[in-house]
Amino acid sequence: MAPRVLLVAGGLGGEHEVSLASARSVLSALPYPADLLIQARDGRWLFGQAALQALAQPSIPQGQEAFPPSVPWEAYQVAFPLIHGRLGEDGALQGFFELIGLPYVGAGVAASAICMDKDLCKAVLAQAGLPVVPWVATHVALPTSPLGFPCFVKPANTGSSIGIHKVETQREWLPALQEARRWDAKLVVEQALSEVRELEVALLGNLEAEVSVVGEIRYPGAFYDYHAKYTEGVSQLIIPAPLEPWLAERIQALARSAYRRLGLRGLARVDFFLSAEGLFLNELNTLPGFTPTSMYPRLWQASGLSYPELLSRLVELALEDHP
C-alpha cells in the first residue's frame, strides 16, 4: 500500500511565501496520496480543505485551531516538512515528529539545528578540516567589523538571504547590524571574498549520499539575495557548471564529507564559493526550496532523476530511516 504523506508548510518567518510555493509544487507532483497542513502567518494551523484554500488564495480561512487536534496523525506514514527557516528546518518541527513517532523527510533534530545556525555549522565544518570562509559570531553590537571591510553581516539563523547585507564601509556597518538583529539575536560577520562564483550540489541519501552534478548561479547584484533567488529571470542557473572535472569532483567530495560529518539524512543542498582566495564551503541547507525554479530539484533533473522520482525517493528514505 502506498504511504500517505502529510505536507507541512507555511510558517511564521520571512520564508512563508517560498514555503507555500514549494508546497504547491510538491503537492502537484508527489506520486503518493497526500494532505496539507499549513501554519498561517498569525500562528494558526490550517488543515485539509482550509489549508488547500489558503494555498490557492491569499485570504486565510477563519476558525482554525491554534494547533489542530483534529489532524489524524495516525493516518500518515510520512511527514514532509516544507517550512523553511525558523521552527521548520531548525529541529523544532522535527522534534515534534519524533515525539509522536511519525517518520519525516530530511535531517534529524540535532543536524537540523546545527545546519540552521551559520556559526555552529561553520565551527563543526572547520573542526573537521573543511574549508570555510573566515567569520566571527557576536551577540553584541560591535563598534566596527572585526574582519575589516568589505564584509557580510548575517543573522545566524535565517535562510533565503533574509537580513543579509554586504557592508563596504564603516558608515554602512551600524545599519546592517540593526537590520540583521531584526531576525536573530546572534549575528555572523563574514569576510567578503573577491571574484566569487557560487556553486551548488544536491545530495540525496541517509548518511552516505549520492551527489548531483555541480550547478552555478549567476546574478546581477553584489550577492545572491532574496530578490535574485525568487524573481524569475533575474538569476541564471547553469547546470552543469563550466568547471574542470577535477574541481567538480573536489566539490562533490567535500559535500559528501560535510554531509557525513554533520550526520545528515534524506537531502541537502550544499553551497560553495569559488573565489580568488580559494574554494570554500558556504553552507548546507537541509530543507532547500522545491519551487519550479529551485536549484535542488533542477540539479537532480540534470543528473537523471525526475521531479516525481525525486519526491518518491525522499519518502522512501524517510521510511528507511524510521523502520
Coordinates of C-alpha atoms in Angstrom, one line a residue:
M1 CA 0.0 0.0 0.0
A2 CA 1.3 3.4 -0.9
P3 CA 2.3 5.6 2.1
R4 CA 0.1 8.6 2.9
V5 CA 2.1 11.8 3.2
L6 CA 1.4 14.9 5.3
L7 CA 2.9 18.0 3.8
V8 CA 3.6 20.7 6.4
A9 CA 4.1 24.2 5.0
G10 CA 3.8 28.0 5.7
G11 CA 5.5 29.1 8.9
L12 CA 5.9 32.4 10.9
G13 CA 9.2 33.6 9.3
G14 CA 10.1 35.6 6.2
E15 CA 10.1 32.5 4.0
H16 CA 6.4 31.9 4.3
E17 CA 5.6 32.5 0.7
V18 CA 8.5 30.4 -0.5
S19 CA 7.3 27.6 1.6
L20 CA 3.8 27.8 0.1
A21 CA 5.3 27.8 -3.4
S22 CA 7.3 24.7 -2.5
A23 CA 4.1 23.0 -1.2
R24 CA 2.2 23.8 -4.4
S25 CA 4.9 22.1 -6.5
V26 CA 5.3 19.1 -4.3
L27 CA 1.5 18.6 -3.9
S28 CA 1.1 18.6 -7.7
A29 CA 3.9 16.1 -8.4
L30 CA 4.1 13.8 -5.4
P31 CA 3.3 10.2 -6.6
Y32 CA 1.6 9.3 -3.2
P33 CA -1.7 10.3 -1.6
A34 CA -1.1 13.5 0.5
D35 CA -2.8 16.0 2.7
L36 CA -1.7 19.5 3.6
L37 CA -1.2 21.2 6.9
I38 CA -0.3 25.0 6.8
Q39 CA 0.8 27.3 9.5
A40 CA -0.6 30.8 8.8
R41 CA 1.4 33.9 9.4
D42 CA -0.7 34.6 12.5
G43 CA 0.3 31.3 14.0
R44 CA -3.0 29.4 13.4
W45 CA -2.8 26.0 11.8
L46 CA -5.0 25.1 8.8
F47 CA -5.7 21.5 7.8
G48 CA -7.5 19.8 5.0
Q49 CA -9.8 22.0 2.9
A50 CA -8.9 25.1 4.8
A51 CA -5.2 24.5 4.0
L52 CA -5.9 24.0 0.3
Q53 CA -7.9 27.2 0.3
A54 CA -5.0 29.1 1.9
L55 CA -2.7 27.6 -0.7
A56 CA -4.9 28.8 -3.5
Q57 CA -5.6 32.3 -2.4
P58 CA -4.1 35.0 -0.1
S59 CA -7.0 35.3 2.3
I60 CA -6.8 33.0 5.3
P61 CA -9.9 31.0 6.4
Q62 CA -11.2 31.8 9.8
G63 CA -12.0 29.4 12.7
Q64 CA -8.9 27.1 12.6
E65 CA -7.3 25.8 15.8
A66 CA -4.1 27.2 17.4
F67 CA -2.8 23.7 16.8
P68 CA -5.1 21.2 15.1
P69 CA -6.0 18.3 17.4
S70 CA -8.3 17.2 14.5
V71 CA -5.3 16.1 12.4
P72 CA -5.5 12.3 12.3
W73 CA -1.7 11.8 12.8
E74 CA -2.1 8.0 12.8
A75 CA -3.4 8.1 9.2
Y76 CA 0.0 9.2 7.9
Q77 CA 3.1 7.1 7.3
V78 CA 5.4 10.1 6.5
A79 CA 5.6 13.8 7.1
F80 CA 7.2 16.0 4.5
P81 CA 8.2 19.3 6.2
L82 CA 8.4 22.3 3.8
I83 CA 8.6 25.1 6.3
H84 CA 11.8 26.9 5.5
G85 CA 13.7 28.8 8.2
R86 CA 13.0 29.0 11.9
L87 CA 10.7 26.4 13.6
G88 CA 10.7 24.4 10.3
E89 CA 14.2 23.4 9.5
D90 CA 15.9 24.2 12.8
G91 CA 14.9 21.0 14.6
A92 CA 11.7 22.2 16.3
L93 CA 9.3 20.6 13.9
Q94 CA 11.5 17.5 13.6
G95 CA 11.4 17.2 17.4
F96 CA 7.6 17.2 17.3
F97 CA 7.6 14.4 14.7
E98 CA 10.0 12.4 16.8
L99 CA 7.7 12.8 19.9
I100 CA 4.6 11.4 18.0
G101 CA 6.6 8.7 16.2
L102 CA 5.9 9.9 12.7
P103 CA 8.7 9.3 10.1
Y104 CA 9.7 12.5 8.3
V105 CA 11.7 13.6 5.3
G106 CA 15.1 15.2 5.9
A107 CA 17.6 15.7 8.7
G108 CA 17.1 14.9 12.3
V109 CA 16.8 17.3 15.3
A110 CA 20.5 17.9 16.0
A111 CA 21.7 18.1 12.4
S112 CA 18.8 20.4 11.5
A113 CA 19.7 22.8 14.4
I114 CA 23.4 22.8 13.6
C115 CA 22.9 23.5 9.9
M116 CA 20.4 26.2 10.6
D117 CA 22.9 28.1 12.8
K118 CA 25.6 29.6 10.4
D119 CA 28.0 30.0 13.3
L120 CA 27.6 26.4 14.7
C121 CA 27.7 24.9 11.3
K122 CA 31.0 26.7 10.4
A123 CA 32.5 25.7 13.7
V124 CA 31.8 22.0 13.1
L125 CA 33.0 22.1 9.5
A126 CA 36.2 23.9 10.4
Q127 CA 36.9 21.5 13.2
A128 CA 36.6 18.7 10.7
G129 CA 39.2 20.4 8.4
L130 CA 36.7 21.5 5.8
P131 CA 37.4 25.0 4.2
V132 CA 35.0 27.7 5.4
V133 CA 35.1 31.5 5.0
P134 CA 36.6 33.3 8.0
W135 CA 33.9 34.5 10.3
V136 CA 33.1 36.0 13.7
A137 CA 29.9 35.4 15.7
T138 CA 28.6 38.0 18.1
H139 CA 25.6 38.7 20.3
V140 CA 26.6 42.4 20.9
A141 CA 26.7 45.4 18.6
L142 CA 30.4 45.6 17.8
P143 CA 31.7 49.1 17.0
T144 CA 33.2 48.0 13.7
S145 CA 33.9 44.9 11.7
P146 CA 36.4 42.6 13.3
L147 CA 37.3 41.4 9.8
G148 CA 37.6 44.7 8.1
F149 CA 35.7 45.9 5.0
P150 CA 34.1 44.7 2.8
C151 CA 32.4 42.1 4.9
F152 CA 29.0 40.4 5.2
V153 CA 26.7 40.8 8.1
K154 CA 24.2 37.9 8.6
P155 CA 21.6 36.7 11.1
A156 CA 22.9 33.4 12.3
N157 CA 19.5 31.7 11.9
T158 CA 17.7 32.6 8.7
G159 CA 17.5 31.3 5.2
S160 CA 16.9 32.7 1.7
S161 CA 19.4 35.5 2.3
I162 CA 17.0 37.3 4.6
G163 CA 18.6 40.0 6.7
I164 CA 22.0 39.7 5.0
H165 CA 23.9 42.8 3.9
K166 CA 27.3 43.3 2.2
V167 CA 29.0 46.1 4.1
E168 CA 31.5 48.2 2.2
T169 CA 32.3 51.0 4.7
Q170 CA 32.1 51.9 8.3
R171 CA 29.1 54.1 7.5
E172 CA 27.1 51.1 6.5
W173 CA 28.1 49.0 9.5
L174 CA 25.6 50.0 12.1
P175 CA 22.5 50.0 9.8
A176 CA 23.5 46.4 8.7
L177 CA 23.8 45.3 12.3
Q178 CA 20.4 46.7 13.2
E179 CA 18.7 45.1 10.2
A180 CA 20.3 41.7 10.9
R181 CA 19.2 41.9 14.6
R182 CA 15.6 42.1 13.5
W183 CA 15.9 38.5 12.5
D184 CA 18.2 37.0 15.1
A185 CA 20.0 37.9 18.4
K186 CA 23.1 36.2 17.2
L187 CA 24.9 37.6 14.2
V188 CA 27.7 36.4 11.9
V189 CA 30.3 38.7 10.4
E190 CA 32.0 37.0 7.4
Q191 CA 34.9 38.0 5.3
A192 CA 33.9 39.2 1.8
L193 CA 35.7 37.2 -1.0
S194 CA 36.7 38.5 -4.4
E195 CA 35.8 37.3 -7.8
V196 CA 33.2 34.9 -6.4
R197 CA 31.4 32.2 -8.3
E198 CA 28.5 30.5 -6.4
L199 CA 28.4 26.7 -6.9
E200 CA 25.9 24.2 -5.6
V201 CA 25.4 20.4 -5.4
A202 CA 22.4 18.4 -4.3
L203 CA 22.7 15.4 -2.0
L204 CA 20.3 12.5 -1.6
G205 CA 20.6 9.6 0.9
N206 CA 20.9 8.6 4.5
L207 CA 24.4 9.5 5.8
E208 CA 26.1 8.1 2.7
A209 CA 24.6 10.2 -0.1
E210 CA 24.5 10.4 -3.8
V211 CA 25.7 13.7 -5.2
S212 CA 24.4 15.5 -8.2
V213 CA 26.3 17.4 -10.9
V214 CA 27.6 20.8 -9.9
G215 CA 25.5 23.8 -10.8
E216 CA 26.4 27.5 -10.9
I217 CA 24.3 30.6 -10.1
R218 CA 25.0 33.9 -11.8
Y219 CA 23.2 37.0 -10.7
P220 CA 23.5 40.8 -11.3
G221 CA 23.8 42.1 -7.7
A222 CA 26.5 42.1 -5.0
F223 CA 25.4 38.7 -3.7
Y224 CA 22.6 36.1 -4.2
D225 CA 19.9 38.0 -2.3
Y226 CA 16.1 37.2 -1.8
H227 CA 15.1 39.1 -5.0
A228 CA 17.7 37.3 -7.1
K229 CA 16.6 33.9 -5.7
Y230 CA 12.9 34.1 -6.2
T231 CA 12.3 36.5 -9.0
E232 CA 12.0 34.7 -12.3
G233 CA 14.5 35.8 -14.9
V234 CA 16.8 37.7 -12.5
S235 CA 19.4 34.9 -12.0
Q236 CA 20.9 32.4 -14.3
L237 CA 21.2 28.8 -13.3
I238 CA 23.9 26.9 -15.3
I239 CA 23.8 23.1 -15.0
P240 CA 26.3 21.6 -15.2
A241 CA 28.7 24.4 -14.1
P242 CA 31.6 25.0 -16.5
L243 CA 34.4 23.5 -14.3
E244 CA 37.4 21.4 -14.8
P245 CA 36.5 17.8 -14.0
W246 CA 38.9 17.6 -11.1
L247 CA 37.4 20.7 -9.5
A248 CA 33.8 19.4 -9.9
E249 CA 35.0 16.1 -8.2
R250 CA 36.6 18.0 -5.4
I251 CA 33.4 19.9 -4.7
Q252 CA 31.3 16.7 -4.7
A253 CA 33.8 15.1 -2.4
L254 CA 33.7 18.0 0.1
A255 CA 29.9 18.0 0.0
R256 CA 29.9 14.2 0.9
S257 CA 32.3 14.8 3.7
A258 CA 30.3 17.6 5.2
Y259 CA 27.0 15.6 4.9
R260 CA 28.6 12.7 6.7
R261 CA 30.3 14.8 9.4
L262 CA 27.0 16.5 10.2
G263 CA 25.0 13.3 10.3
L264 CA 22.6 14.4 7.6
R265 CA 19.9 12.2 6.1
G266 CA 17.4 12.5 3.3
L267 CA 18.6 15.5 1.5
A268 CA 20.7 18.7 1.5
R269 CA 21.9 21.3 -0.9
V270 CA 25.5 22.2 -0.3
D271 CA 26.7 25.7 -1.4
F272 CA 30.2 26.7 -2.2
F273 CA 32.2 29.8 -3.1
L274 CA 34.9 29.6 -5.7
S275 CA 36.9 32.8 -5.4
A276 CA 40.3 34.4 -5.9
E277 CA 41.1 33.3 -2.3
G278 CA 40.2 29.6 -3.0
L279 CA 37.3 27.2 -2.7
F280 CA 35.1 27.4 0.4
L281 CA 32.0 25.6 1.7
N282 CA 29.4 28.2 2.5
E283 CA 26.5 26.3 4.0
L284 CA 24.3 23.2 4.0
N285 CA 20.6 23.7 3.5
T286 CA 18.6 20.8 5.0
L287 CA 15.3 21.8 3.5
P288 CA 16.0 23.5 0.2
G289 CA 13.3 25.1 -1.9
F290 CA 11.1 22.9 -4.1
T291 CA 9.7 25.6 -6.3
P292 CA 9.8 25.2 -10.1
T293 CA 12.9 27.4 -10.2
S294 CA 14.7 25.9 -7.2
M295 CA 18.2 24.6 -7.6
Y296 CA 17.8 21.4 -5.7
P297 CA 15.3 19.6 -7.9
R298 CA 16.9 21.1 -11.1
L299 CA 20.2 19.7 -10.1
W300 CA 18.7 16.2 -9.8
Q301 CA 16.8 16.6 -13.1
A302 CA 20.1 17.3 -14.8
S303 CA 21.6 14.3 -13.1
G304 CA 18.8 12.0 -14.5
L305 CA 16.3 12.0 -11.7
S306 CA 12.9 13.5 -12.5
Y307 CA 10.9 15.6 -10.0
P308 CA 8.3 12.9 -9.2
E309 CA 11.1 10.3 -8.9
L310 CA 13.0 12.6 -6.5
L311 CA 9.9 13.1 -4.3
S312 CA 9.3 9.4 -4.2
R313 CA 12.9 8.7 -3.3
L314 CA 12.7 11.2 -0.4
V315 CA 9.7 9.5 1.0
E316 CA 11.4 6.1 0.7
L317 CA 14.5 7.4 2.5
A318 CA 12.3 8.7 5.4
L319 CA 10.7 5.3 5.8
E320 CA 14.1 3.5 5.6
D321 CA 15.4 5.7 8.4
H322 CA 12.4 5.1 10.7
P323 CA 11.6 1.3 10.4

